[in-house]
Structures are given as C-alpha cells and as structure tokens.
XYZ file of C-alpha atoms in Angstrom:
700
model
C 0.075 -0.300 -0.111
C 1.590 3.612 -1.145
C 1.464 5.817 1.744
C -0.229 9.105 1.519
C 2.927 11.087 1.095
C 3.726 8.988 -2.097
C 0.197 8.734 -3.352
C 0.305 12.946 -3.217
C 3.993 13.097 -5.073
C 2.603 10.467 -7.685
C -1.019 11.568 -8.661
C 0.004 15.550 -8.531
C -0.647 17.435 -12.169
C 2.921 18.319 -12.715
C 2.058 21.856 -13.859
C -0.198 22.504 -10.502
C 2.614 20.671 -7.910
C 3.149 24.322 -6.398
C -0.278 24.670 -5.598
C -1.144 21.377 -3.445
C -0.846 21.132 0.418
C 2.955 20.506 1.010
C 2.626 17.582 3.153
C 6.429 16.691 3.261
C 7.062 20.503 5.088
C 4.067 20.092 7.330
C 5.085 16.325 8.890
C 8.656 17.611 9.286
C 6.889 20.652 11.227
C 5.381 18.753 13.418
C 7.981 16.188 14.149
C 9.835 19.861 14.438
C 7.695 20.982 17.071
C 7.727 17.859 19.104
C 11.557 18.217 19.499
C 10.690 21.907 20.392
C 8.126 21.118 23.199
C 10.450 18.342 24.557
C 13.549 20.767 24.953
C 11.326 23.619 25.928
C 12.220 26.076 23.276
C 8.478 26.465 22.715
C 4.991 26.489 24.788
C 2.171 24.389 23.201
C 0.209 27.624 22.838
C 2.561 29.023 20.439
C 3.400 25.592 18.536
C -0.784 25.673 18.144
C -0.732 29.369 16.611
C 2.210 28.661 14.425
C 1.112 25.499 12.888
C -2.460 27.320 12.543
C -1.217 29.931 10.517
C 0.628 27.675 8.588
C -1.756 25.517 7.695
C -4.026 28.714 6.958
C -1.728 29.742 4.222
C -1.601 26.396 2.958
C -5.255 26.131 2.366
C -5.460 29.922 1.368
C -3.067 29.153 -1.640
C -5.433 25.435 -2.625
C -8.314 27.653 -2.752
C -6.858 30.883 -4.440
C -5.833 28.064 -7.026
C -8.646 26.476 -6.896
C -11.065 29.840 -7.847
C -9.006 30.299 -10.421
C -9.234 26.939 -12.118
C -13.135 27.383 -12.018
C -12.966 30.746 -13.496
C -10.841 28.964 -15.927
C -13.047 26.652 -17.075
C -16.422 28.839 -16.831
C -14.948 31.057 -19.033
C -14.402 27.569 -21.564
C -17.881 26.642 -21.003
C -19.177 30.121 -21.715
C -17.505 30.223 -25.127
C -18.178 27.080 -26.081
C -22.095 28.198 -25.401
C -21.988 30.584 -27.716
C -20.554 28.047 -30.392
C -23.390 25.995 -29.216
C -25.973 28.615 -30.139
C -24.617 29.172 -33.285
C -25.218 25.463 -33.890
C -28.863 25.878 -32.934
C -29.417 28.196 -35.965
C -27.490 26.569 -38.584
C -26.639 22.700 -37.594
C -23.609 21.276 -38.870
C -23.190 17.316 -38.018
C -19.291 18.079 -38.014
C -19.240 20.808 -35.872
C -21.432 19.408 -33.635
C -18.736 16.386 -33.103
C -16.241 18.624 -32.771
C -18.228 20.917 -30.219
C -18.724 17.713 -28.173
C -15.211 16.924 -28.240
C -14.738 20.298 -27.169
C -16.742 19.872 -23.799
C -14.966 16.467 -23.565
C -12.084 18.309 -22.964
C -13.240 20.587 -20.602
C -14.693 18.013 -18.733
C -11.470 16.182 -18.358
C -9.884 19.191 -16.898
C -12.493 19.639 -14.376
C -12.091 15.831 -13.372
C -8.358 16.662 -13.014
C -9.586 19.785 -10.900
C -11.965 17.243 -8.797
C -8.987 15.293 -8.264
C -7.126 18.223 -7.037
C -9.468 19.102 -4.151
C -9.716 15.610 -3.003
C -5.996 15.230 -2.657
C -5.667 18.494 -0.560
C -8.970 17.658 1.339
C -7.411 14.496 2.468
C -3.982 15.856 2.858
C -5.490 18.013 5.074
C -7.437 15.620 7.738
C -4.637 13.696 7.319
C -2.109 16.394 8.474
C -4.548 17.516 11.191
C -4.642 13.723 12.894
C -0.921 13.603 12.710
C -0.775 16.366 14.735
C -3.837 15.365 17.182
C -1.499 11.771 17.372
C 1.612 13.344 18.091
C 0.572 16.214 20.877
C -2.462 13.970 22.184
C -4.254 17.172 21.608
C -7.779 17.675 19.917
C -6.474 20.040 17.852
C -8.922 19.158 14.809
C -11.809 20.283 16.793
C -10.451 23.744 17.487
C -9.599 24.036 14.112
C -12.597 22.808 12.195
C -15.171 24.465 14.254
C -13.310 27.680 14.441
C -12.729 27.603 10.395
C -15.645 25.836 8.978
C -18.423 27.880 10.295
C -16.642 30.960 10.167
C -17.969 33.615 7.294
C -14.857 33.667 5.479
C -14.093 30.698 5.942
C -11.556 28.905 3.103
C -11.992 25.438 4.687
C -15.594 25.088 3.077
C -13.836 25.964 -0.329
C -12.122 22.609 0.341
C -14.362 20.155 2.257
C -17.667 21.877 0.297
C -16.094 22.373 -2.992
C -18.305 25.859 -3.693
C -18.946 26.735 -6.683
C -17.640 23.490 -8.719
C -21.271 22.467 -8.530
C -22.139 25.090 -10.932
C -19.381 24.541 -13.196
C -20.401 20.658 -13.029
C -23.814 21.011 -13.800
C -22.943 23.802 -16.743
C -20.375 20.981 -18.266
C -22.988 17.908 -17.826
C -26.169 19.604 -19.300
C -24.599 20.970 -22.473
C -22.400 17.676 -23.180
C -26.012 15.418 -22.533
C -27.974 17.852 -24.935
C -25.076 17.465 -27.699
C -24.952 13.487 -26.627
C -28.409 12.654 -26.634
C -30.271 15.238 -29.309
C -27.795 15.934 -32.520
C -29.194 18.866 -33.917
C -32.737 18.822 -32.476
C -31.163 20.637 -28.980
C -34.103 19.893 -26.997
C -33.116 20.644 -22.630
C -32.264 17.750 -20.587
C -34.323 18.856 -18.369
C -37.242 17.703 -20.978
C -36.181 14.191 -20.695
C -36.390 13.557 -17.259
C -35.879 9.536 -17.596
C -33.254 9.637 -20.304
C -30.344 8.283 -19.275
C -26.892 9.846 -19.547
C -24.879 7.800 -22.094
C -21.599 10.205 -22.199
C -18.476 8.553 -20.513
C -17.244 11.827 -19.144
C -20.726 12.895 -17.687
C -20.544 9.385 -15.832
C -16.572 10.044 -14.665
C -17.867 13.702 -13.190
C -20.443 12.417 -11.333
C -18.239 9.684 -10.253
C -16.076 11.742 -8.949
C -18.866 14.745 -7.536
C -20.495 12.085 -5.771
C -17.384 10.837 -3.985
C -16.006 14.439 -3.220
C -19.711 15.710 -1.964
C -20.234 12.616 0.331
C -23.663 12.495 -1.290
C -25.417 9.871 0.375
C -28.121 7.843 -2.082
C -30.710 5.559 -0.594
C -28.349 3.067 -1.471
C -25.083 3.771 0.377
C -27.369 4.988 3.472
C -28.239 1.817 3.601
C -24.832 0.443 3.228
C -23.651 2.227 5.921
C -26.184 0.510 8.232
C -23.906 -2.703 7.604
C -20.970 -1.374 8.424
C -18.854 -3.349 6.224
C -14.954 -1.830 4.795
C -16.172 -0.202 1.520
C -12.181 -0.298 -0.009
C -10.662 1.479 -2.452
C -11.421 -0.082 -5.853
C -8.763 -2.103 -7.715
C -6.855 -0.073 -9.703
C -5.465 -2.339 -12.184
C -6.923 -5.311 -14.158
C -5.008 -8.106 -12.195
C -6.703 -6.959 -8.939
C -10.117 -6.830 -10.670
C -9.339 -10.169 -11.609
C -8.403 -11.607 -8.317
C -11.826 -9.983 -6.918
C -13.797 -11.678 -9.164
C -12.149 -15.150 -8.574
C -13.458 -14.817 -5.010
C -16.809 -13.662 -5.742
C -19.883 -16.043 -6.428
C -23.135 -14.812 -6.536
C -25.085 -17.976 -5.325
C -23.102 -17.743 -2.123
C -23.544 -14.183 -1.590
C -27.355 -14.819 -2.153
C -26.907 -17.562 0.769
C -24.959 -14.997 3.161
C -28.033 -12.884 2.606
C -30.804 -15.161 3.067
C -28.824 -16.626 6.356
C -29.382 -13.167 7.475
C -32.870 -13.126 6.369
C -33.776 -15.935 8.267
C -32.030 -15.093 11.520
C -33.689 -12.171 11.674
C -37.302 -13.761 10.872
C -35.741 -16.334 13.790
C -35.071 -13.439 16.392
C -38.536 -11.789 16.386
C -41.174 -14.539 14.970
C -41.473 -15.163 18.836
C -42.452 -11.553 19.950
C -45.839 -11.438 19.877
C -46.294 -15.086 21.595
C -43.530 -15.313 23.504
C -45.831 -13.786 27.085
C -47.988 -16.450 26.194
C -45.884 -19.166 25.777
C -44.276 -18.523 28.796
C -47.511 -18.542 30.796
C -48.543 -21.278 29.656
C -45.286 -23.194 31.092
C -46.206 -21.599 34.424
C -44.113 -18.737 34.519
C -45.473 -14.814 34.685
C -45.731 -12.879 31.342
C -42.896 -10.781 31.683
C -40.265 -13.683 31.868
C -41.049 -13.228 28.137
C -37.659 -10.841 28.737
C -35.665 -13.840 29.064
C -37.031 -16.065 26.781
C -36.177 -13.611 23.982
C -33.189 -11.929 25.086
C -31.659 -15.614 25.839
C -30.657 -15.691 22.086
C -29.026 -12.190 22.608
C -26.864 -13.589 25.293
C -25.468 -15.990 23.124
C -24.987 -14.189 20.308
C -22.454 -11.620 22.732
C -19.958 -15.066 22.600
C -21.298 -16.368 19.286
C -20.528 -12.786 17.355
C -16.597 -13.605 18.645
C -15.782 -17.100 17.663
C -18.057 -16.682 14.050
C -15.728 -13.770 13.507
C -12.322 -15.872 14.321
C -13.759 -18.710 12.299
C -14.285 -16.495 9.553
C -10.527 -15.724 9.152
C -10.233 -19.583 7.709
C -13.664 -20.660 6.339
C -17.192 -19.182 5.529
C -18.390 -22.415 4.570
C -17.997 -24.211 7.856
C -19.560 -21.818 9.887
C -22.619 -21.314 8.195
C -23.269 -25.244 8.352
C -22.524 -25.133 11.886
C -24.483 -21.965 12.217
C -27.739 -23.663 10.159
C -27.233 -27.049 12.109
C -27.473 -25.334 15.778
C -30.218 -22.749 14.563
C -31.948 -26.253 13.617
C -31.851 -27.628 17.303
C -32.565 -24.732 18.928
C -35.481 -24.045 17.064
C -36.902 -27.976 17.651
C -36.355 -27.821 21.711
C -38.091 -24.065 21.660
C -41.065 -25.827 20.000
C -40.364 -29.136 21.922
C -40.480 -27.109 25.457
C -44.208 -27.224 25.381
C -45.164 -30.753 25.087
C -41.916 -31.283 27.492
C -43.421 -28.949 30.200
C -39.964 -27.072 30.473
C -39.003 -23.182 30.662
C -35.495 -24.704 30.524
C -36.265 -26.227 27.198
C -37.631 -23.372 26.089
C -34.657 -20.766 27.181
C -32.098 -24.017 26.065
C -33.472 -23.407 22.176
C -33.504 -19.511 22.123
C -29.592 -19.859 23.776
C -28.686 -22.293 20.593
C -30.209 -20.048 18.571
C -27.847 -17.018 19.294
C -25.098 -19.806 19.672
C -25.866 -19.876 15.848
C -25.622 -15.820 14.781
C -23.695 -15.881 12.014
C -24.051 -12.219 10.929
C -20.297 -11.540 11.515
C -19.963 -14.286 8.422
C -21.950 -12.550 6.230
C -20.594 -9.176 6.844
C -17.345 -10.757 6.417
C -18.582 -12.647 3.681
C -19.440 -9.193 1.715
C -16.164 -7.214 2.955
C -13.347 -10.162 1.698
C -15.441 -11.673 -1.163
C -17.894 -9.216 -2.901
C -15.808 -6.758 -5.432
C -15.402 -3.442 -4.487
C -17.690 -2.450 -7.328
C -20.848 -3.927 -6.084
C -19.756 -4.113 -2.346
C -22.468 -1.251 -1.766
C -25.056 -2.832 -3.069
C -24.402 -6.353 -1.311
C -23.974 -4.150 1.604
C -27.542 -2.981 0.990
C -28.715 -6.176 0.251
C -27.225 -7.174 4.313
C -29.669 -4.234 5.580
C -32.283 -4.871 3.008
C -32.466 -8.344 4.091
C -32.156 -7.682 7.993
C -34.893 -5.106 7.713
C -37.565 -7.519 5.852
C -36.846 -10.503 8.221
C -37.590 -7.727 11.219
C -41.264 -7.509 9.337
C -41.694 -11.205 8.399
C -41.279 -12.675 11.828
C -44.031 -11.142 13.539
C -45.929 -11.272 10.222
C -45.587 -14.782 9.833
C -46.371 -15.599 13.788
C -49.408 -13.062 13.500
C -50.694 -15.967 10.471
C -49.773 -19.333 13.082
C -52.827 -19.621 14.830
C -53.826 -22.909 14.475
C -53.465 -25.571 17.247
C -53.390 -29.177 16.525
C -51.381 -32.226 17.597
C -49.424 -35.078 15.423
C -48.754 -38.209 17.344
C -47.951 -36.702 21.025
C -46.639 -33.240 19.117
C -48.606 -30.033 19.797
C -48.294 -27.071 17.057
C -49.990 -23.886 18.079
C -49.250 -20.501 18.221
C -46.647 -21.140 20.376
C -44.504 -23.800 18.841
C -45.452 -23.327 15.182
C -42.859 -20.434 15.053
C -40.376 -22.893 16.343
C -41.095 -26.288 13.664
C -41.356 -23.619 11.019
C -38.364 -22.405 11.481
C -36.598 -25.938 12.146
C -38.074 -26.756 8.622
C -36.602 -23.440 7.102
C -32.735 -23.961 8.453
C -33.119 -27.205 7.309
C -33.878 -26.564 3.623
C -31.350 -24.069 3.936
C -28.205 -26.304 4.854
C -29.440 -28.481 2.200
C -29.232 -25.795 -0.313
C -26.123 -24.364 1.158
C -24.090 -27.812 1.230
C -25.556 -27.984 -2.853
C -24.029 -24.453 -3.952
C -21.750 -22.885 -1.780
C -18.362 -22.089 -3.073
C -15.561 -21.329 -0.518
C -13.494 -18.771 -1.568
C -10.252 -19.330 -2.836
C -7.940 -18.355 0.438
C -4.647 -18.214 -1.166
C -6.351 -15.704 -3.481
C -7.151 -13.648 -0.373
C -4.381 -14.016 0.976
C -2.370 -12.784 -1.959
C -4.658 -9.858 -2.312
C -4.580 -9.094 1.160
C -1.186 -6.783 1.116
C -2.902 -4.369 -1.241
C -6.413 -4.353 0.141
C -6.779 -5.716 3.523
C -3.635 -4.700 5.059
C -3.770 -1.321 4.031
C -6.543 -0.424 6.582
C -8.910 1.925 4.688
C -12.010 1.269 5.613
C -13.603 3.416 3.431
C -16.957 4.694 3.731
C -17.918 5.895 0.374
C -19.269 9.314 0.090
C -16.549 9.875 2.475
C -14.140 12.872 1.162
C -11.455 11.269 3.333
C -10.625 8.721 1.383
C -11.116 10.043 -2.227
C -11.927 8.861 -5.322
C -11.988 5.217 -6.141
C -10.379 5.016 -9.044
C -7.310 7.028 -10.706
C -9.752 9.231 -13.198
C -7.026 10.398 -15.341
C -5.919 6.540 -16.179
C -2.718 7.469 -15.168
C -0.741 3.849 -14.364
C 2.516 5.207 -13.528
C 3.843 5.619 -10.013
C 6.991 7.619 -10.141
C 8.166 8.671 -6.918
C 10.722 11.171 -5.674
C 12.949 12.267 -2.406
C 9.779 12.993 -0.924
C 9.340 9.287 -0.276
C 11.803 9.488 2.261
C 9.663 11.608 4.709
C 7.288 8.618 4.747
C 10.233 6.578 5.857
C 11.156 9.123 8.769
C 7.610 9.062 10.070
C 8.114 5.023 11.333
C 8.671 6.587 14.831
C 5.096 7.892 14.772
C 3.331 5.738 13.217
C 5.360 2.490 12.008
C 4.048 1.166 8.540
C 3.641 -2.362 10.312
C 1.260 -1.000 13.861
C -0.894 1.394 11.595
C -1.826 -1.995 9.565
C -1.565 -4.580 12.079
C -5.556 -5.380 13.283
C -6.516 -5.474 16.762
C -5.606 -8.964 18.128
C -7.946 -8.812 21.140
C -10.848 -6.882 22.806
C -8.262 -5.189 24.923
C -6.104 -3.641 22.323
C -9.571 -2.904 20.128
C -10.647 -1.061 23.515
C -7.429 0.982 23.456
C -8.009 1.983 19.816
C -11.347 3.594 20.699
C -11.087 7.112 20.755
C -13.385 9.306 22.783
C -15.546 9.973 19.233
C -15.557 6.493 18.658
C -16.930 5.744 22.196
C -19.790 7.789 22.278
C -20.719 6.552 18.502
C -20.838 2.943 20.204
C -22.787 4.468 23.588
C -25.278 6.029 20.985
C -25.454 2.443 19.407
C -26.106 0.821 22.700
C -28.652 3.313 23.186
C -30.771 2.767 20.771
C -30.557 -0.897 20.173
C -31.856 -0.546 24.232
C -34.691 1.288 23.464
C -35.825 -0.614 20.298
C -35.436 -3.512 22.353
C -37.682 -2.484 24.915
C -39.926 -1.148 22.101
C -40.366 -4.354 20.653
C -40.067 -6.987 23.548
C -42.551 -5.827 25.473
C -44.962 -4.820 22.950
C -46.976 -8.269 23.309
C -47.252 -7.573 27.398
C -48.144 -4.063 27.275
C -50.900 -4.437 24.749
C -52.294 -6.819 26.348
C -52.300 -4.930 29.180
C -53.560 -1.746 28.533
C -55.737 -2.651 25.277
C -56.058 -6.278 25.355
C -54.851 -6.890 22.069
C -54.641 -10.264 20.880
C -51.883 -12.378 18.871
C -52.624 -10.851 15.289
C -53.255 -7.673 16.490
C -49.610 -7.557 17.987
C -48.004 -9.233 15.191
C -49.678 -6.690 12.368
C -48.358 -4.032 14.503
C -44.997 -5.240 14.589
C -44.920 -6.062 11.075
C -45.590 -2.339 10.438
C -42.933 -0.857 12.502
C -40.453 -3.318 10.425
C -41.817 -2.281 7.349
C -41.329 1.683 7.749
C -37.573 0.957 7.529
C -36.942 0.494 3.996
C -39.058 3.288 2.848
C -37.871 6.021 6.112
C -33.997 5.050 4.888
C -35.284 5.982 1.189
C -35.968 9.222 2.322
C -33.253 9.844 4.895
C -31.096 9.006 2.300
C -32.273 10.061 -0.507
C -32.803 13.555 0.751
C -32.701 14.706 3.819
C -28.723 13.235 4.082
C -28.216 15.792 1.124
C -29.443 18.533 2.511
C -27.498 18.008 6.070
C -24.377 17.238 7.937
C -24.371 13.661 9.297
C -23.862 14.965 12.543
C -26.480 17.201 12.605
C -28.651 14.056 11.764
C -27.236 12.035 14.584
C -27.960 15.339 17.286
C -31.740 15.842 15.814
C -32.651 12.126 15.370
C -31.327 11.753 19.278
C -33.380 14.487 20.495
C -36.227 13.043 18.219
C -35.748 9.623 19.683
C -36.161 11.372 23.406
C -39.240 12.465 22.264
C -40.735 9.342 21.981
C -39.286 8.220 24.616
C -40.774 10.927 26.749
C -44.349 10.631 25.257
C -44.367 6.703 25.416
C -44.644 7.058 29.583
C -47.962 6.661 31.251
C -48.683 9.750 33.933
C -52.462 9.445 33.585
C -55.143 7.344 34.656
C -55.873 5.902 30.913
C -53.156 4.909 28.176
C -54.566 5.354 24.920
C -53.648 3.300 21.821
C -53.089 6.660 20.118
C -50.021 7.531 22.644
C -49.095 4.188 22.226
C -49.000 4.119 18.445
C -47.738 7.363 17.905
C -44.986 7.510 20.329
C -43.286 3.673 19.214
C -43.702 5.050 15.621
C -42.001 8.056 16.828
C -39.587 5.921 18.678
C -38.731 3.338 16.184
C -38.465 5.663 12.891
C -36.060 7.883 14.932
C -33.523 5.211 16.101
C -33.657 3.830 12.678
C -32.771 7.001 11.570
C -29.790 7.537 13.876
C -28.640 3.814 13.159
C -27.878 4.689 9.981
C -26.273 7.895 10.282
C -24.424 6.936 14.040
C -22.919 3.872 11.711
C -21.525 6.104 9.232
C -19.847 8.131 11.593
C -18.390 5.322 13.194
C -16.900 4.396 10.066
C -15.496 7.595 9.764
C -14.076 8.442 13.274
C -13.004 4.962 14.048
C -9.071 3.699 13.221
C -8.342 1.613 10.001
C -6.987 -0.859 12.144
C -10.485 -1.948 13.463
C -11.477 -2.384 9.760
C -10.510 -5.807 9.851
C -9.643 -8.910 11.926
C -11.432 -11.046 14.056
C -12.052 -7.967 16.600
C -13.204 -5.186 13.872
C -15.743 -2.581 14.126
C -18.147 -4.365 12.928
C -17.536 -6.844 15.528
C -17.543 -3.872 18.371
C -21.043 -2.770 17.062
C -22.427 -5.892 17.336
C -21.438 -6.460 20.548
C -22.232 -2.875 21.731
C -26.038 -3.600 20.390
C -26.296 -7.148 21.403
C -25.359 -6.430 25.108
C -28.054 -3.559 24.815
C -30.621 -6.294 23.931
C -29.438 -8.190 26.592
C -29.949 -5.550 29.244
C -33.105 -4.321 27.759
C -34.223 -7.563 28.141
C -33.549 -8.384 31.400
C -34.681 -4.893 32.482
C -38.433 -6.290 31.222
C -37.904 -9.727 33.197
C -36.841 -7.492 36.516
C -39.713 -4.632 35.727
C -42.032 -7.230 35.736
C -41.572 -8.196 39.646
C -43.212 -4.846 40.222
C -46.577 -5.248 38.106
C -47.442 -4.979 35.013
C -48.948 -1.794 35.580
C -45.603 -0.633 36.275
C -43.691 -2.178 33.612
C -43.840 0.298 30.898
C -42.800 3.434 33.043
C -40.223 1.092 34.834
C -38.417 -0.104 31.887
C -38.741 3.221 29.703
C -36.913 5.152 32.542
C -33.406 3.721 31.929
C -34.023 4.643 27.641
C -34.862 8.184 28.991
C -31.581 8.694 31.314
C -29.087 6.652 28.779
C -30.488 9.028 25.569
C -30.189 12.242 27.477
C -26.389 11.079 28.197
C -25.865 10.368 24.951
C -26.706 13.627 23.393
C -24.711 15.254 25.971
C -21.472 13.401 25.150
C -22.497 14.016 21.533
C -22.469 17.654 22.158
C -18.994 17.744 23.965
C -17.638 15.442 20.472
C -19.639 17.375 18.234
C -16.685 18.975 16.842
C -14.852 15.901 16.094
C -17.312 14.659 13.859
C -16.500 16.099 10.674
C-alpha cells in the first residue's frame, strides 16, 4: 500500500505542483514542534498558533488556485456555449462532433480539478490527525470548529467545494444535450427519464459523488451494515483476483442467512408471553426468553468472527445445524412442560448467529464495484426479516396435534424455522462455493492490510480509482519522508489489526466511544419497545396475538421507506452530525411521550410514540454507523476484533440488558412495567445527547 505522501506526489498534476498542500513540510514541522516542546524551546500555545497559521496559508494557496481554475473552466464553457448557440441556428453534424469533443476536454480538466480538491482535502485531514496523535491534543476539534462556520471560511471551499457544482452542472447539461439530441437541442430537463450515456459525464458524476459525501439510498443502507467499503482495484489484475473470489449464489446464501436469522429473532415476539404463561411462568419472563438469544450472540459473534478468518462455509453449516436444533428445542418445550428447554432452545439459536460471517463475506469476497449494493442487500434482508417475523407469527394461529406433538401459535414458529433452516442447510451444502484463500492472501497486502476502511462518499478517503488513467507511480526523494516518520506511525503497526478486545478498546477514541454509546442506546430503546409490546398491549388494550403481530410488522416495514427518504433527500441537505443530534432528540421525545402519566393510556399515544421511537432509532442507526466508520481507527476495519464486531457486541449487550430489565421490572407488577423500563432509556438517551454535544466538533 502506497502511503499518502507517495500517493500525493505520484497523483499530482505536474504543472499544478506548487498549489498542492505541502504535506512533507507539514509533517516535518509537526516533528520539529514535538522536539521543540520536549526541549522547552516553545510552549504549547505558540506551537498551536504557528501550526494554525501555516495550515491557514496552505489552505489559502489551495483555495485561490481552485477559484482561478474554476473561473477558467467557466470561461471555456461560456465560449463553447456561444458556439453552440450558433449551431442551433445553423446545424452542422461535423461541427457538433467537434463541439462535443471540446466539451469533453473541459470535462477531463474538470475531473483533474476534482481530484486536486480531493487530494488536498485528504492531506488536510491527515495532517490534522497526525498533529493530534503527536501531541495527544484535540487540535482538529478547535481548528475545524473555528474555521468551518466562519463567514470567511476557506476550509469550506475545500471540503464543500463551493462553486464547483455550478461548473459541473453547466458542463453536464451541455454535453448531455449534445450527446442525446444531435441537432434537436432539447434540454435534458425536458427528458427527465433519459439516461446520460457519455462516459465523461459518468466520470464527472462519479467524482462529484465521492467528493461531496452525498449519500443516496443505496449508500445509506450500506452504512447500516458497517462493512468496509475499500478502494476499488486500480488494475485489471486486482479486479480479476476479486472476481475469482466472488460467487453470486454464495452471496445470496449469506443474505438469506441474514434474512432467516432476523425472522428467527422476531417471530416469537408476539407469542413469547403466552408461551411463558403456558409453562407456568409470569408473562414478563418473555424478556428472558427473547433476551437469551442475544446473550448467546454476545459470545457467538466473537468465535464466528475468528472462524471466518479460515472459512466461510463451515461456520455457515455449523450455524444452520445449531439453529435447527435450537428451534426444535423451542418447539418441544411445550410438550415437555419445561421452561428450561424453551430457554436452551433460544440460547442455541443465539449461538448460531452468523451475522459476523455474513458481514465478513461481503467485505472480503464481493468485488468493490458491487460491495455497496451487497451491503445494502444485507441491511434490506435484515429489515425484511424483522417485518416478516411478526407477520408470520400472526398467520400461525392454528392448534392441532400429530401423535404426541402439539402444534400451536406458540410452537409453530419453532417448527417453521426448524424446517426453514433444514432446507437452507441442504441448499448451502449443494451450492456454496468456498473462496480461494490463497487468492485472498495474495490480495491482502494491497487491500485488506492497507487499513483503509472507506465509507463511500467520504472526502477523506479519496476517489475510488485514478480518474485520469495514469498508471505510472514515479516517486521522488519526498518518499524518504515517509520512512522518517516510522517512529510516529510505523507502517506495520498502523496496518496491524487488533488482536484482542483489550487492544481494540485501546484504539477507541472519545468520538468512537460516544458512537458506540449511541448505538447501545438506540438498540436498548428498540428492544424495550419490541420485546414488551405483547405484554403492554395485552394489559392496556386487550390486543390479541394477531393485532400485536400486525403492529410489529408495520413497524418493521417502515425501515426501508424511511431510509429511502433520509438517504435520498435529507442526508443531502444536512451533515451527518446534524442528523445524529436531531434524531437523538427526536428519539428522546418519543421515549418521553411513551410514559404513562395519567390514569388512562390510549392506543393513539402508544402507537404514535412507538412510531416516533422506532423511526428515529432507525434513522439514528444509519447515521451513527456512518460516522462510526469515519472516526474509527483503520486498524478496526479488519481482523477478528473489527468495528463490525464491536458495534454488534454493543447492540447485542443492549438487547440483553433491555430484556433483563423487562423481566426484573415484572416483579413490580405489569402496571409499573412500562414506566420502569422506559426510565433507563430516558437516562441513557439524555446521556448520549450530552456526550454527542461534547464531541460534536470532532464528527467532521
């Protein structure tokens, strides 16, 4: 993996060399400041002032050159527009072709400018990170907060590339008109369904999409999965290696595994309280029954994550067998009259959770060009499973016996899932193709070990592939500077994944810890809402199993539409950190509105508050995982103890605590259950909002 200093030198436009960030000088200054502080030659305040001024000067040079180039491009487009106006009156096919080529040349220069902005933005963020690491000081928070919102901000020009959008729009419109309607000159605005076919437009759109951190629906879904979106292969050989590992049916098997597991998780929720009562326990014991699956998942996530380092097929087979046995035990608990068998069945189901394997397969074996689609598929499968689980429970309202085995609304979910996992196991054994581990190992040094966990759309990580098609990588004496910095950030250490929970924890910055707290909070609030829904609605509204199932299914079905709205529109209007704060506040409102504070508790209050809580938690999850991937150490993007595992453990632990809270609160009486279980949600949510406020400026 070429380090950034070398990449910066290799990817520079030669005639623009003097206008890029002087990354080598900045690194040397950081090192020099460290020595001066140790020797007492300068105090910390003077260092911060000098470094701020130097970085301001660097950004000013970049911005002034950027504005100059924007003006030149705009002037060229204006001149071409005049030629185009003449051709409207006197069409000439050869002249139209020449004009189109002239627009394409402007497009190539625009792509060069977008790459210029991208490299400098990456350099600024990296040097700020390096400064923070060297001095153990959160200088980035101060610098970004003081510059980004200032009316004369030049930092905004780099990170928001103000003005470039107008140039992009003008060029794309004119080039598209010429491409689509040679001689007719109908506007693209008159053809909203027309696809833009010119490759230059595609390249420009791809560049802008990366640079603007725009988040469409597909990317917003992919962020929920917290799957590393690495840089696309830059050579045909690397694409061939990825294609060798990719097998479509194997990917589908992983997505089906995800779907079935989520169905398995939520199919028992509407009937768990009745099942507990039928075995002689209190209805609130449903919290233990539901939560026991999450308890086992805390441990299964670790060994499945480690197992996926060696194989994908064997963990999936093991998962299917364990889940089959777990569901059989769950279904047989009724006839054995044993609550213990019921809980053991759910524990076995939790031990079969292979979501870590599903995530890892997508990250490691799906080509980068379709990895975001696969990540979105992972989240969509989860959301669909969440909705289908309760819906199926509502349909399984029969009761009959076959020999000595009882089939009822309580046991049928277990039998249905046992059959589903058995069929899945057969399909898995017939169709799954284990990736070539030797090929994956060869690919690792370039991709996996690079530590670049790329959240598509993040400016920090650059464009996915060389836009100018320059395959050469000529390096000069600036490369030596990367070698000098080994004491600060050893190449081996910076790429080495965490090898234990302890080492992973030491890599967690305050920003990451806050994001994990938020993830814990939202999963806790959702689990309280879902797990106690059957008990609460039965107590206050006399809902039957079918009514609860419909209610939960409707909640689950809101996931994809809400993500579509947020991912397509809202995320393009606001920053992630703004959405993070707003969704937490909305979630807090939903929790407060859920409390029973009067003598009566209406269906409208419960349903509305549940919708507010659930929808805001879903929005919060996507934004939270997006920010988590951007503030997390690159060393947590791979290995057994990766960011996906940490977030899974935080969410699973939240579910365990929530389900235990429901059971414990049951001893105070069902009448007190709602308020007692909501109180921790309220406190944790308020705490997460406070922590977000304290780290707000670091979420950039």
